[in-house]
Every structure is written in C-alpha cells, then in structure tokens.
Coordinates of C-alpha atoms in Angstrom, one line a residue:
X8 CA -23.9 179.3 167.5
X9 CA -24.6 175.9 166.7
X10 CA -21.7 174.6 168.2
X11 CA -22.9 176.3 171.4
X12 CA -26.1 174.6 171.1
X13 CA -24.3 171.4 170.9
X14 CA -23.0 171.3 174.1
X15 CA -26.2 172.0 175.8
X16 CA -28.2 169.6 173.8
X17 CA -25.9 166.6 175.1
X18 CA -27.1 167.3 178.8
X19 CA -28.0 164.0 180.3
X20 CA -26.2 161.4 178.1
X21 CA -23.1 160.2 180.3
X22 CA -20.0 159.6 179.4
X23 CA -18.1 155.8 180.2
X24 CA -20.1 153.1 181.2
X25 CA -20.8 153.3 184.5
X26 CA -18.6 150.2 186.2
X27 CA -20.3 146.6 186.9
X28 CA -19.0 143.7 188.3
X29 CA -17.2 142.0 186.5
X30 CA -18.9 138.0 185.2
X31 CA -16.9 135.2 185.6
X32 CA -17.1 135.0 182.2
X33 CA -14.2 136.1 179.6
X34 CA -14.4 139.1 177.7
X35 CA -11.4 138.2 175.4
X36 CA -12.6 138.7 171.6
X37 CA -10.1 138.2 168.8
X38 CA -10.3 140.7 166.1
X39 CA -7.7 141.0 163.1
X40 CA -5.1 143.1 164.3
X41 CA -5.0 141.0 167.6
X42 CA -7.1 140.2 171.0
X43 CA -8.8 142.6 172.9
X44 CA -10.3 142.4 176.5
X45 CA -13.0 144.6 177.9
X46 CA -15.3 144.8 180.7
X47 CA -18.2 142.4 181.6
X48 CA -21.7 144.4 182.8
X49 CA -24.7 143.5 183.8
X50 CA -26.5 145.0 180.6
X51 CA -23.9 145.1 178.2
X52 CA -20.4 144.5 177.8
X53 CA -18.1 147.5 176.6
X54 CA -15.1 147.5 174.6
X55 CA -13.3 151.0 174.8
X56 CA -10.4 152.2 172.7
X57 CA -10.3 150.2 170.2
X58 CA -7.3 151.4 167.2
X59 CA -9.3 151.4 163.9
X60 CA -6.5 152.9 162.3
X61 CA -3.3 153.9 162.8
X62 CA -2.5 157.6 164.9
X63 CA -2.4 160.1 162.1
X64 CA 0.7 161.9 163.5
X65 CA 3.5 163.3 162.0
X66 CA 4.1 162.4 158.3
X67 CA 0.6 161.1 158.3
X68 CA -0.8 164.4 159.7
X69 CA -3.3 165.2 156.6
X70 CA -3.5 161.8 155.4
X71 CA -5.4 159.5 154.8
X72 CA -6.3 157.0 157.6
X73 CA -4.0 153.4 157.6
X74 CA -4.5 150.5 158.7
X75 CA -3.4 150.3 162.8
X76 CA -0.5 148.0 163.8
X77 CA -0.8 144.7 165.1
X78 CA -0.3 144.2 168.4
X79 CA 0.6 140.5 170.4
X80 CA -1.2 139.4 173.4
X81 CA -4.2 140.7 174.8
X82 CA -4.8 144.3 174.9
X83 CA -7.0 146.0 177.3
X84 CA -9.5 147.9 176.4
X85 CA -11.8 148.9 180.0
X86 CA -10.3 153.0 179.0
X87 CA -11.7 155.8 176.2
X88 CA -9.1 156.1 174.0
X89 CA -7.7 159.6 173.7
X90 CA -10.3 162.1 172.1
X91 CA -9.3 164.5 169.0
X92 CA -7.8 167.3 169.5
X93 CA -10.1 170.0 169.7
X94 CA -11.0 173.2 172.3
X95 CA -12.7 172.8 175.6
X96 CA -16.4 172.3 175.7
X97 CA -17.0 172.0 178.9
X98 CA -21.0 172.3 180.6
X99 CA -22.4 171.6 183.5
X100 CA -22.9 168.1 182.4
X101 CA -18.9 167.2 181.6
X102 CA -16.9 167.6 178.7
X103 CA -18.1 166.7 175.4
X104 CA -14.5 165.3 174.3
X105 CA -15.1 162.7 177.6
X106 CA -12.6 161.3 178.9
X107 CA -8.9 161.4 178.1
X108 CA -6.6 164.6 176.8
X109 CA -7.3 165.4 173.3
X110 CA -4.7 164.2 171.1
X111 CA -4.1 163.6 167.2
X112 CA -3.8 160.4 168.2
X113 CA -7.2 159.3 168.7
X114 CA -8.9 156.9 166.0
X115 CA -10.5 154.4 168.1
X116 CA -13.7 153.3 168.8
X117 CA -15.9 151.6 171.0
X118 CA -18.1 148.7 171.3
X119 CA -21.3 147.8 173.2
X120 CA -22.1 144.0 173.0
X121 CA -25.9 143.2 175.4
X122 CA -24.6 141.3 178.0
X123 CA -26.9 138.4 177.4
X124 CA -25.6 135.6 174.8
X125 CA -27.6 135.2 171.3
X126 CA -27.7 132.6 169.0
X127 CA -27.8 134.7 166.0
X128 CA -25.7 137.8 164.8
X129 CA -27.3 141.1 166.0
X130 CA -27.7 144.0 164.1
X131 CA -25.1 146.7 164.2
X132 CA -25.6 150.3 164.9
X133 CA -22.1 153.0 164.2
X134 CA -22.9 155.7 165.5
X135 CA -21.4 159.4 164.6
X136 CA -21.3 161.9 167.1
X137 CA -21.8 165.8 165.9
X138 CA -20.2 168.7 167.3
X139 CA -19.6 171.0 163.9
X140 CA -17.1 168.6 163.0
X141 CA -15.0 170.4 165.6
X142 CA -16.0 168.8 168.9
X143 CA -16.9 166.0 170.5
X144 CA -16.3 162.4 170.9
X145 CA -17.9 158.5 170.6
X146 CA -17.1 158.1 174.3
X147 CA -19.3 160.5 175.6
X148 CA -21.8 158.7 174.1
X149 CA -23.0 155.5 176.4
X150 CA -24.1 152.9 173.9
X151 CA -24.6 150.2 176.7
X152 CA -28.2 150.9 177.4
X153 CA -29.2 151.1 173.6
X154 CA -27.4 148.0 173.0
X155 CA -29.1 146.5 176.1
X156 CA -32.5 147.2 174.7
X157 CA -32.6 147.2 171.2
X158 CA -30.7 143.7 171.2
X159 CA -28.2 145.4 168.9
X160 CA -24.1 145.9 168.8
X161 CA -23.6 149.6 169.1
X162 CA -20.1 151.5 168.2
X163 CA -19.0 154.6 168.6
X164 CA -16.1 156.4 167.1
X165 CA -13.5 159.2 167.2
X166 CA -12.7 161.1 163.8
X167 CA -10.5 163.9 163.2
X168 CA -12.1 167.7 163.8
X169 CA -11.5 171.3 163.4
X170 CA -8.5 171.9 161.2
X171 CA -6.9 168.3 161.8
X172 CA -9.8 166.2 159.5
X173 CA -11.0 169.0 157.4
X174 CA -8.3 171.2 156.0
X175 CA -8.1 171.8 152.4
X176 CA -4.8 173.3 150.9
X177 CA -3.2 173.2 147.2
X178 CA 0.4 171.3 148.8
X179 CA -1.4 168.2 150.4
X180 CA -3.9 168.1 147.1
X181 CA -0.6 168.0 145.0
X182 CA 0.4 165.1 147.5
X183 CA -3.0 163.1 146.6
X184 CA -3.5 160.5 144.1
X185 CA -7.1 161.8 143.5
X186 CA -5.7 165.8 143.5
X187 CA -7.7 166.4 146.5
X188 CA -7.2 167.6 149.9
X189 CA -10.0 167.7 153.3
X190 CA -12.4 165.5 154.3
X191 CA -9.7 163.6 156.7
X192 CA -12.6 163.0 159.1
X193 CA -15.2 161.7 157.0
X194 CA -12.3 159.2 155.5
X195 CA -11.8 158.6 159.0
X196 CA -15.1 157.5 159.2
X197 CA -15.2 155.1 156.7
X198 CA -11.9 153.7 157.8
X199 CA -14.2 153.2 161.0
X200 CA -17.2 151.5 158.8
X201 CA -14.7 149.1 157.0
X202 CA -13.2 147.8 160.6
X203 CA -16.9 147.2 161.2
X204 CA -17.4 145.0 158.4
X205 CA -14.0 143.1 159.3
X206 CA -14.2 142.4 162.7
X207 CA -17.5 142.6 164.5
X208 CA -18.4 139.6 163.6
X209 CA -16.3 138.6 166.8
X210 CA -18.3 140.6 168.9
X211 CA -21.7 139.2 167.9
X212 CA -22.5 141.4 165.2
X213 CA -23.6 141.1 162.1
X214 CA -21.2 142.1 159.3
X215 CA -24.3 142.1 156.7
X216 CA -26.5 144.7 158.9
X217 CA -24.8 147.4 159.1
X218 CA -26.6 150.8 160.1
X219 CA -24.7 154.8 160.3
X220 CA -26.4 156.5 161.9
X221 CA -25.5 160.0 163.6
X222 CA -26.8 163.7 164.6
X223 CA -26.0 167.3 163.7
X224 CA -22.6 167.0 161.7
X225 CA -23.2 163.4 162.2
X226 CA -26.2 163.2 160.6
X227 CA -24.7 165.1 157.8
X228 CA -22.2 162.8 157.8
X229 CA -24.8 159.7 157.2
X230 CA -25.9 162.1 154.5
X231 CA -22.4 162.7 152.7
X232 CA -21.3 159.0 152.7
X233 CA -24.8 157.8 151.6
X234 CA -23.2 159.8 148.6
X235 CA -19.8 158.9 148.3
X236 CA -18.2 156.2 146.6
X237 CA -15.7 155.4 149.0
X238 CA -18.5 154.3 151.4
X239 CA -20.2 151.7 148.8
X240 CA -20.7 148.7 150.8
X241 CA -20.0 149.8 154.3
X242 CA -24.0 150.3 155.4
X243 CA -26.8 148.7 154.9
X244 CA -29.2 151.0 156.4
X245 CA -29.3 155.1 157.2
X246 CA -30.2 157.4 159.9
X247 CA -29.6 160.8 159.9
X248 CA -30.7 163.1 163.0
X249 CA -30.7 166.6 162.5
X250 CA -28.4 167.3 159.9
X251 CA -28.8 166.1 156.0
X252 CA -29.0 168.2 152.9
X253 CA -27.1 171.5 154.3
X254 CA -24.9 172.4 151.5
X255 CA -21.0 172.3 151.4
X256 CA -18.2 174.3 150.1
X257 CA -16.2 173.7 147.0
X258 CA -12.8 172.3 147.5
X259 CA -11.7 175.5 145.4
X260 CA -13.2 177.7 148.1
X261 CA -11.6 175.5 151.5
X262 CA -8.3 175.3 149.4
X263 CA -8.2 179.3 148.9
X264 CA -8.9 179.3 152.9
X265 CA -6.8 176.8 153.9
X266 CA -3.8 178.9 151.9
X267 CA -4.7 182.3 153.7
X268 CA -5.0 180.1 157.1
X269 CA -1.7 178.4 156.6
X270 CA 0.1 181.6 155.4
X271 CA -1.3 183.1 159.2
X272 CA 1.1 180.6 160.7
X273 CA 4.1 181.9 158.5
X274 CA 3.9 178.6 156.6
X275 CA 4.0 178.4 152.6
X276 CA 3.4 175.0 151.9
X277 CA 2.6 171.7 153.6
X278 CA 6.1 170.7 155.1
X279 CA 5.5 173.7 157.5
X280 CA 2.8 173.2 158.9
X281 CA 3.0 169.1 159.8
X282 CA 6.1 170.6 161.5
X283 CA 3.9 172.9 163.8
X284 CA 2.9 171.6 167.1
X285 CA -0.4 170.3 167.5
X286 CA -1.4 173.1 170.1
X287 CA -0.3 175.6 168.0
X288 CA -2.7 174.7 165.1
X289 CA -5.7 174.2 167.3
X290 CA -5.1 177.9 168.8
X291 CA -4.8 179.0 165.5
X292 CA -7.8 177.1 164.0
X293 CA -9.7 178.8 166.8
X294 CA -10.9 182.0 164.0
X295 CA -14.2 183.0 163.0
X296 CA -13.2 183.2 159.4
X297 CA -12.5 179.5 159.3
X298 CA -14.9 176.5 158.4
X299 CA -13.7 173.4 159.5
X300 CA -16.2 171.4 157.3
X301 CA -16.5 168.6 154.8
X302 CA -15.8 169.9 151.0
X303 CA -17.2 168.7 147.8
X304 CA -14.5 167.4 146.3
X305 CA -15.1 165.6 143.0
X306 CA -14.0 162.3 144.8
X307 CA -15.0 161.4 148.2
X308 CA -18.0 163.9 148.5
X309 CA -18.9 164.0 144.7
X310 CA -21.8 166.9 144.4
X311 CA -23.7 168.5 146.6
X312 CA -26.0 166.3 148.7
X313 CA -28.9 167.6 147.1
X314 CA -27.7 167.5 143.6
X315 CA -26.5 163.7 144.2
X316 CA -30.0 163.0 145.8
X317 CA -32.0 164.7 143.2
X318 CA -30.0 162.3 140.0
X319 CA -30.4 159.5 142.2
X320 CA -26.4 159.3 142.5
X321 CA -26.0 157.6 146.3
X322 CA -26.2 154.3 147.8
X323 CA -30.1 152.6 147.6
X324 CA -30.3 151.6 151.6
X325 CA -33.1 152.4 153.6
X326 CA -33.1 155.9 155.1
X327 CA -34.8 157.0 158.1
X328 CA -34.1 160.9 158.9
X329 CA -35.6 164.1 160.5
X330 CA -35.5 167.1 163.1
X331 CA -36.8 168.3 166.4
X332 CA -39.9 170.5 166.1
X333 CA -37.8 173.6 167.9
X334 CA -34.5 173.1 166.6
X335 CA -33.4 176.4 166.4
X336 CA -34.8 178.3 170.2
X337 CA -30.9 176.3 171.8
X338 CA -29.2 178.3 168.9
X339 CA -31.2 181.4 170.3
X340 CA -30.9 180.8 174.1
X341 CA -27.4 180.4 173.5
X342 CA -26.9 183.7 171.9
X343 CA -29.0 185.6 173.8
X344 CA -30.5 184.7 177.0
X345 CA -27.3 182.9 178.4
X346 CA -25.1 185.4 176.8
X347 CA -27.4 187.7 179.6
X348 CA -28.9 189.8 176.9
X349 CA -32.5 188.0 176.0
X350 CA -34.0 188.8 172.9
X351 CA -36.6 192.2 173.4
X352 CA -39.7 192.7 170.8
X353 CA -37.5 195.9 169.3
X354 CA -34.5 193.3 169.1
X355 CA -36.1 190.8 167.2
X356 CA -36.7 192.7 163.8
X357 CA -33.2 194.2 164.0
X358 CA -31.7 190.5 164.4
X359 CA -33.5 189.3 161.2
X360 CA -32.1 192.3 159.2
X361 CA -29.1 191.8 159.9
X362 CA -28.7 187.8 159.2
X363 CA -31.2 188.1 156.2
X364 CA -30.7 191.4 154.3
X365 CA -32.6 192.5 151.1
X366 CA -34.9 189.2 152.6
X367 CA -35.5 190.8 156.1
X368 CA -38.8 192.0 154.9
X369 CA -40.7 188.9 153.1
X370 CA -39.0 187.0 156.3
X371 CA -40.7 189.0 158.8
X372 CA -43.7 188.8 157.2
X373 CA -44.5 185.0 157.2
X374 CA -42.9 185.2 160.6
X375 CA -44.5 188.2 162.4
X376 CA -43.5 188.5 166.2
X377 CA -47.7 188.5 167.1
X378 CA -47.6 185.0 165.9
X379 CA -45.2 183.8 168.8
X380 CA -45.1 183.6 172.7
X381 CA -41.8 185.9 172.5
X382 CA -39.4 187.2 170.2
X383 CA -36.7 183.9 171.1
X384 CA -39.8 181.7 170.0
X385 CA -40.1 184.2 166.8
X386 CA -36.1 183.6 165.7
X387 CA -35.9 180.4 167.0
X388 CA -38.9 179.2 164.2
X389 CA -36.7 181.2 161.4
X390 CA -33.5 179.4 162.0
X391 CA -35.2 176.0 162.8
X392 CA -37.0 176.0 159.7
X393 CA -34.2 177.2 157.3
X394 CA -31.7 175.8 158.6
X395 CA -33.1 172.4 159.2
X396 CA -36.7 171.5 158.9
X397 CA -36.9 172.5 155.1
X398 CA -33.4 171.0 154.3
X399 CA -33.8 167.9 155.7
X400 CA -38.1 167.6 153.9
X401 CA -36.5 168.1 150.9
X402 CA -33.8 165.5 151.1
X403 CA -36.7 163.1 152.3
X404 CA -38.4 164.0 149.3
X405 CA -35.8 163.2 146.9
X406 CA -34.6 160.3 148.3
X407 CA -38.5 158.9 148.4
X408 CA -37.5 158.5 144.5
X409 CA -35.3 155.6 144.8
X410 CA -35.7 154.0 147.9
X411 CA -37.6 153.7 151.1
X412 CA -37.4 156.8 152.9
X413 CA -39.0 157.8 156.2
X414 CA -38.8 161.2 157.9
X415 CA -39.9 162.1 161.3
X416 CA -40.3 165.0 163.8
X417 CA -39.4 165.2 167.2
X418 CA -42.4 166.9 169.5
X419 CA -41.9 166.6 172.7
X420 CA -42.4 170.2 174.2
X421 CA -40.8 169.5 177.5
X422 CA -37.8 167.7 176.3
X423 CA -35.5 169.8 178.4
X424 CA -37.7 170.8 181.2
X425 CA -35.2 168.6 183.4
X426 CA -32.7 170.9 183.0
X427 CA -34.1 174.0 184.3
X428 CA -32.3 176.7 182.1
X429 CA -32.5 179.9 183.1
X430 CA -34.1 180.8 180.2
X431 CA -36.8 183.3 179.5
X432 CA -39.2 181.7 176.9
X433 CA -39.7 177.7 176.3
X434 CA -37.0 175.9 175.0
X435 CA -39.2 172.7 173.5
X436 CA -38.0 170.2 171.7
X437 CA -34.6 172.4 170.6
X438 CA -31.5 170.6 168.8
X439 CA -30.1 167.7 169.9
X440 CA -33.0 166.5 172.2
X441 CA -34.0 163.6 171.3
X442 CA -30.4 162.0 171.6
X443 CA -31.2 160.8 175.0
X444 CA -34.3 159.6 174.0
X445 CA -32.9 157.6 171.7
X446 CA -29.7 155.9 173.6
X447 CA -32.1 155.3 176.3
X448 CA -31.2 158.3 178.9
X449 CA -34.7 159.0 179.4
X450 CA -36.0 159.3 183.3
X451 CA -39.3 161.6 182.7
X452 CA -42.8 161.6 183.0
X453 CA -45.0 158.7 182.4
X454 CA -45.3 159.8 178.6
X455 CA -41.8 160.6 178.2
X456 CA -40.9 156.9 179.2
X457 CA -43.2 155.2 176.8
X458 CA -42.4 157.9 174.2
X459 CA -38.4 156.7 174.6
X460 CA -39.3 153.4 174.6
X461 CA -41.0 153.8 171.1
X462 CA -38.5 155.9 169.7
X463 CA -35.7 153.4 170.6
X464 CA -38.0 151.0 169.1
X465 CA -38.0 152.4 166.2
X466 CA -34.6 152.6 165.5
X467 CA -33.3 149.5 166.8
X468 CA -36.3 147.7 164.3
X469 CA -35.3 149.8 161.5
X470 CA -31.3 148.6 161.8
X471 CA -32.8 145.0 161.9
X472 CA -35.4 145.1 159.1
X473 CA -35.3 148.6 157.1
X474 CA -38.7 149.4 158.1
X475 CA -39.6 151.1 161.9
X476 CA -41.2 149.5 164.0
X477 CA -41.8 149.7 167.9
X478 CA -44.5 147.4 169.8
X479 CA -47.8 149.4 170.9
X480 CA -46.7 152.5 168.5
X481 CA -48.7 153.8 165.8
X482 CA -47.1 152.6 161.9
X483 CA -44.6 154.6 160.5
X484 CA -45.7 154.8 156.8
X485 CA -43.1 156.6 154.3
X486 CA -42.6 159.7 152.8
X487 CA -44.6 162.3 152.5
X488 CA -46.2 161.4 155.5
X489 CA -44.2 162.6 158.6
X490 CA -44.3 160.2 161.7
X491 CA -44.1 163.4 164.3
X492 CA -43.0 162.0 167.8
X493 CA -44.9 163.3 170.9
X494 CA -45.6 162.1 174.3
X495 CA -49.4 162.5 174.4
X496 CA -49.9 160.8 171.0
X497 CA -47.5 159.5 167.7
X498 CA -49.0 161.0 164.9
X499 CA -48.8 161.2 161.0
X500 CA -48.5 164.6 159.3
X501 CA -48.6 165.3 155.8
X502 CA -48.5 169.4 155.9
X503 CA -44.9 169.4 157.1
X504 CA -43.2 171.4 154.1
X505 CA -46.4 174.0 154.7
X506 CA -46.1 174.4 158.7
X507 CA -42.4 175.1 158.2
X508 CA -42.7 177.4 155.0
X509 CA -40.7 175.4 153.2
X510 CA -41.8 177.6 150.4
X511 CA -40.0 180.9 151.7
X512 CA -36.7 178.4 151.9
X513 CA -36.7 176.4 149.2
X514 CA -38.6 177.9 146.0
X515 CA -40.8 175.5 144.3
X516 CA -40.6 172.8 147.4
X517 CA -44.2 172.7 148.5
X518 CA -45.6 172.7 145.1
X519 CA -43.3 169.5 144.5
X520 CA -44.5 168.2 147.5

C-alpha cells in the first residue's frame, strides 16, 4: 500500500530538466575517473548519468559496488542514465523510474550546479529518492530549481531495488568477508556519498558540507547510514522525510526468505541464480510474501535504528526530520477509494480488526469513527500515526541526546487539491507532499508560494549551517518543540507525541517526553 501511495505522492515533480539553451560557456568538468560534459541552463546546469560505480552485472550481481572504469576523452552526460530494474509504476504524471529502460546496470547519478558562478564552494545536498526500496529513481527528481534557489549543488542517485539491492541468502553471506549478505542498495548509496566527497569539488561543491537527505525509504535510508559505520565521514548534516525509526528485519529472518525465494526459481545456491536473467528475477520478486528491505546485519546496519539512537551509537551531525500531518489518508485512498470500493462507517471497524487483532478494541477506542469527517479520515489517522508520526517523535527524541535535532510537521491541508482525485473524503497533507514543496515544484495559492519558499529555505540553510533558517519565517527552535509547516501561519508545537497518541504506539513515549 505504501508503495501505491508512492506513486501518487510524486505528482507534480518532473522528470529531466526541461532543455535551455545552451551558454557559450563550457560545461566540461573533470572528475577522477575522466571528463564529463553536461548541459548549460539558464538556472542551473545539469550533469545526468554520471557512473559512480561500476554496473553490478554478472559476477558482480550481489556484490558489493566497485569503483567504475575510467573512461578517455569527454563523456556526455545531457541523458538519465538507465534506471534499476524494477516493475512499472506508471501514473498519470509519468513513470517513477523516468527516463530510460530499467536495467541492473544503473549506478549513476546526477548533478545540479546554479547556473550562476560563485566564488566559494556551495553546500551539497544527495538526495535519496523512496519508493519501498523497490521503485523509483534520482532522475525523476529535478534538482535544478532547488539548486537554483538554495545556492546549493544538488545530486541525485540510482541504487539497486527490489530483489537486486536487498536480497539476503546463506551462499552470498558465505561469499562475504564480513558473513553478511543484503543491503546492496544502501552500500550502493554510500558508494554514491564517497564519489561525492571525491569529485564535487569540480562541480563547485563543497566536499566538507555534505548533507543526505531523502523521503520514505529514503528517509529511512538517511536514518540507517546515520547508523552505520560504513557511512562515517560521508555527511555532514541529516534530513530525513518521512521515514526514520521503522524497524528492520534480522539478517537471520531475510536469509531464511531469501532461501525459500531462491528455491522458487529451482535454484540451490548462489551460482544459480546470478545465472538467471534479469527479467526472470524481477517477475519472480513480484510476491507478496517477499520484503525487499534493508536488514540488520551486525555490519553495515549494526542494531535497530532505535536501539543505535537510544545508546547514542550513530554519527553526531545535525539532524533535521519529520512527517506530513495526513500521512496515512494516500495509503487509504489508494486501497479503497481508487480501488472503487471507499471505505463505509460499517467498513471501518472491520478494517481495524483485521490489521490490529487482540488491539482492535483499545485502537478504536482512542480512535472512534465520531471523531472524524469519514471513516478514510478515521484509518487514515491510525496508520499515519503508527506508522510514522510516533516513529519518527521518538527518533527525534533520542537523537535530541547527543546532538542537535529538529523535527517538523507538514500542514498544509490542501497540498493536493491540484490534483483533483476522485476521492471521497480530504486527502490533506498525505505522504510524500511536501516533496514538491521542497525541490521547488510549488505553483499554488498565495500561501502555498511563500510556504515553499520557507520550507526550501529551510533546508537549503540547514545544509549550509546545521541550523534552519528561512528569511521572514518564524525560528525553528529544537526538539521537543515541533516547527509544524502551514500556509496560514509556521508554528511551534510542543503536544505532538499527545495529538498523535504516541502513547497507544509506543508505551512509555509521552511520559518520556
């Protein structure tokens, strides 16, 4: 369901760069595997495809990511590189691979350089698109406005999804050094980060201000780097939208599944299955029963985020993280209303016993159906608040420990309006909606302008300094006060873990709070 929700939530981003004409200037930057040319804009300049590492194909199928070849001359780089191989996701807004065939060979990345020439290094901004770690792409994300505007050097990448980046199995653990197997596309990801700190300083950027930042699965992938010791030294500075603290299975657990998911293809052992075609392991990896998710290791995701957070075992940067105030209605609409069966008042109890159990009762209780517009408002509060709001307070509040933490919540109720859903209750400020808002996609109302402004504001100051900031916006103080983003007024909360019952979620949370 959330992967469904996904693919609406992306509506209005764009994919390439629109085309500019070209300056009469050069676009030629020389990084360490060789020169690259892109194109020349009037707002930015983009650098598309990019090799960060070297296609993981063949023997290097379930391996972890090299270093890409060297190439002489100048290689062009106005095109996407291919996307990962993953299924069609395909909305009324495009495809959210982009541009480009999927294909395992796809580690490359992109770069968005303002157009205007600075004296001084800009700050950097990688940014790591979600999906469920089974979709998606950096492409489809234009960072050319962003970059534009916040004065910063914005990249986005590709990494290995679905069954290609995340399989687990007891053959390619025996192959390991470390005894461990998954978590391709999170290496994939630091592969990315460490071609960051090596070669943007050609574009501009500086090496020494580096922020990850990313939504959904991208936001928990800010959150399980910001833990893992492979990515010590790769970021300076932490955002995470939508998607920190959620836990993660044990590599016992995705090994035991990736067996039984292996021995569905006939294959035994690990020499089977690189011989398989692509196709045939992305029709296969197509199952219900399988989660194509990062695993806790031991090594490169050492505990539990919440368990690394809480002993104060991840990297001291600057965090800035939080949710939309409706994350959970796109979840509902998607399952219900555009499924053509919307959620009825005799429904909505029925729907809640059978996701929560023994816990239907105490659930319906703090959330009865005469607190709420309609029932999709009802489940859509459940899942936004137990699947996001409370997980992501109480990484906020652990964090707030050892370093400087901020949280915020996005408010804008009519986030989506432009989209004109046919959709039966109001969909609010639902998952993924403040993307556009802040890549600078925003053509709304008056206060939806000025709110975008602020929120890319924000961001783009806390990459440069740690500390958000946005000109004619109300201070952002830390944790536990919540900056919560609306158009008719930014405002501080400090009764978030109450208003989302963070009690019902997580035991003991509010009275820590």
């Amino acid at each position: 369901m959330l992967a469904s929700a996904l693919l609406l939530s992306a509506a209005g981003l764009g994919t390439v760069p629109a085309a500019a004409a070209p300056r009469a200037d050069d676009t030629t930057v020389t990084t360490r595997y060789g020169q690259v040319r892109g194109t020349a804009g009037e707002r930015a300049d983009d650098y598309l495809g990019i090799p960060y590492a070297a296609p993981p194909v063949g023997g290097l199928r379930w391996k972890p990511p090299t270093a890409p070849a060297r190439w002489t001359g100048v290689r062009d780089v106005r095109t996407p590189g291919n996307p990962c191989m993953q299924t069609n996701s395909s909305t009324p807004w495009g495809d959210l691979a982009g541009p480009g065939t999927p294909s395992e060979d796809c580690l490359y990345l992109n770069v968005h350089v303002p157009a205007e020439r600075s004296l001084r290094d800009r700050p950097v901004m990688v940014w790591v698109h979600g999906g469920g770690f089974t979709i998606g792409s950096g492409t489809f994300y234009d960072g050319g406005e962003l970059a534009h505007r916040g004065d910063v050097v914005v990249v986005t990448l590709n990494y290995r999804l679905g069954a290609f980046g995340y399989l687990a199995h007891p053959g390619l653990a025996g192959e390991s050094a470390d005894g461990v197997s998954g978590n391709y596309g999170l290496l994939d990801q630091q592969a990315a980060l460490r071609w960051v700190r090596q070669n943007i300083a050609a574009f501009g950027g500086d090496p020494g201000n580096v922020t990850v930042f990313g939504e959904s699965a991208g936001g928990g992938s800010v959150c399980q780097h910001l833990v893992s010791p492979g990515a010590t030294g790769l970021f300076d500075r932490a955002i995470a939208q939508s998607g920190c603290g959620f836990p993660l299975p044990t590599q016992e657990s995705q090994q035991r599944n990736g067996a039984s998911w292996a021995g569905s293809l006939g294959c035994t052992d690990v020499a089977c299955l690189r011989g398989k075609p692509a196709g045939e392991l992305l029709a296969a990896s197509v199952n219900p029963t399988a989660r194509w998710v990062p695993n806790v290791d031991g090594r490169v995701v050492p505990l539990q985020i919440a368990d690394a957070l809480e002993s104060g075992r991840f990297h001291r940067v600057p965090v800035l993280q939080g949710t939309t105030a409706d994350e959970g209605r796109l979840t509902v609409a998607s399952t219900y209303d555009l499924a053509g069966r919307p959620l009825t008042p005799a429904g909505y109890p029925v729907a809640v016993r059978a996701l929560y159990g023994d816990r239907a009762d105490a659930i319906l209780a703090r959330y009865p159906l005469s607190g709420y517009g309609t029932p999709a408002e009802a489940l859509g509060a459940i899942f936004t608040d137990s699947q996001f709001a409370c997980l992501q307070s109480r990484s906020a509040r652990l964090m707030a420990g050892h370093t400087r933490s901020y949280q915020y919540e996005f408010a804008d109720p009519g986030a989506m309006d432009h989209l004109d859903l046919p959709v039966s209750f109001p969909l609010g400020a639902p998952h993924g909606s403040e993307i556009r808002y802040v890549f600078g996609g925003v053509s709304g109302t008056p206060a939806q302008n000025t709110l975008a402004d602020r929120i890319l504001g924000y961001w783009t100051t806390f990459a440069r300094t740690g500390i958000p900031y946005a000109t004619g916006a109300p201070r952002w103080n830390q944790y536990p006060k919540v900056q919560v983003l609306a158009p008719d007024a930014i405002t501080a909360s400090t009764t978030f873990p109450e208003d989302h019952r963070c009690d019902l979620w997580l035991p003991g949370a509010a009275a820590r709070s």
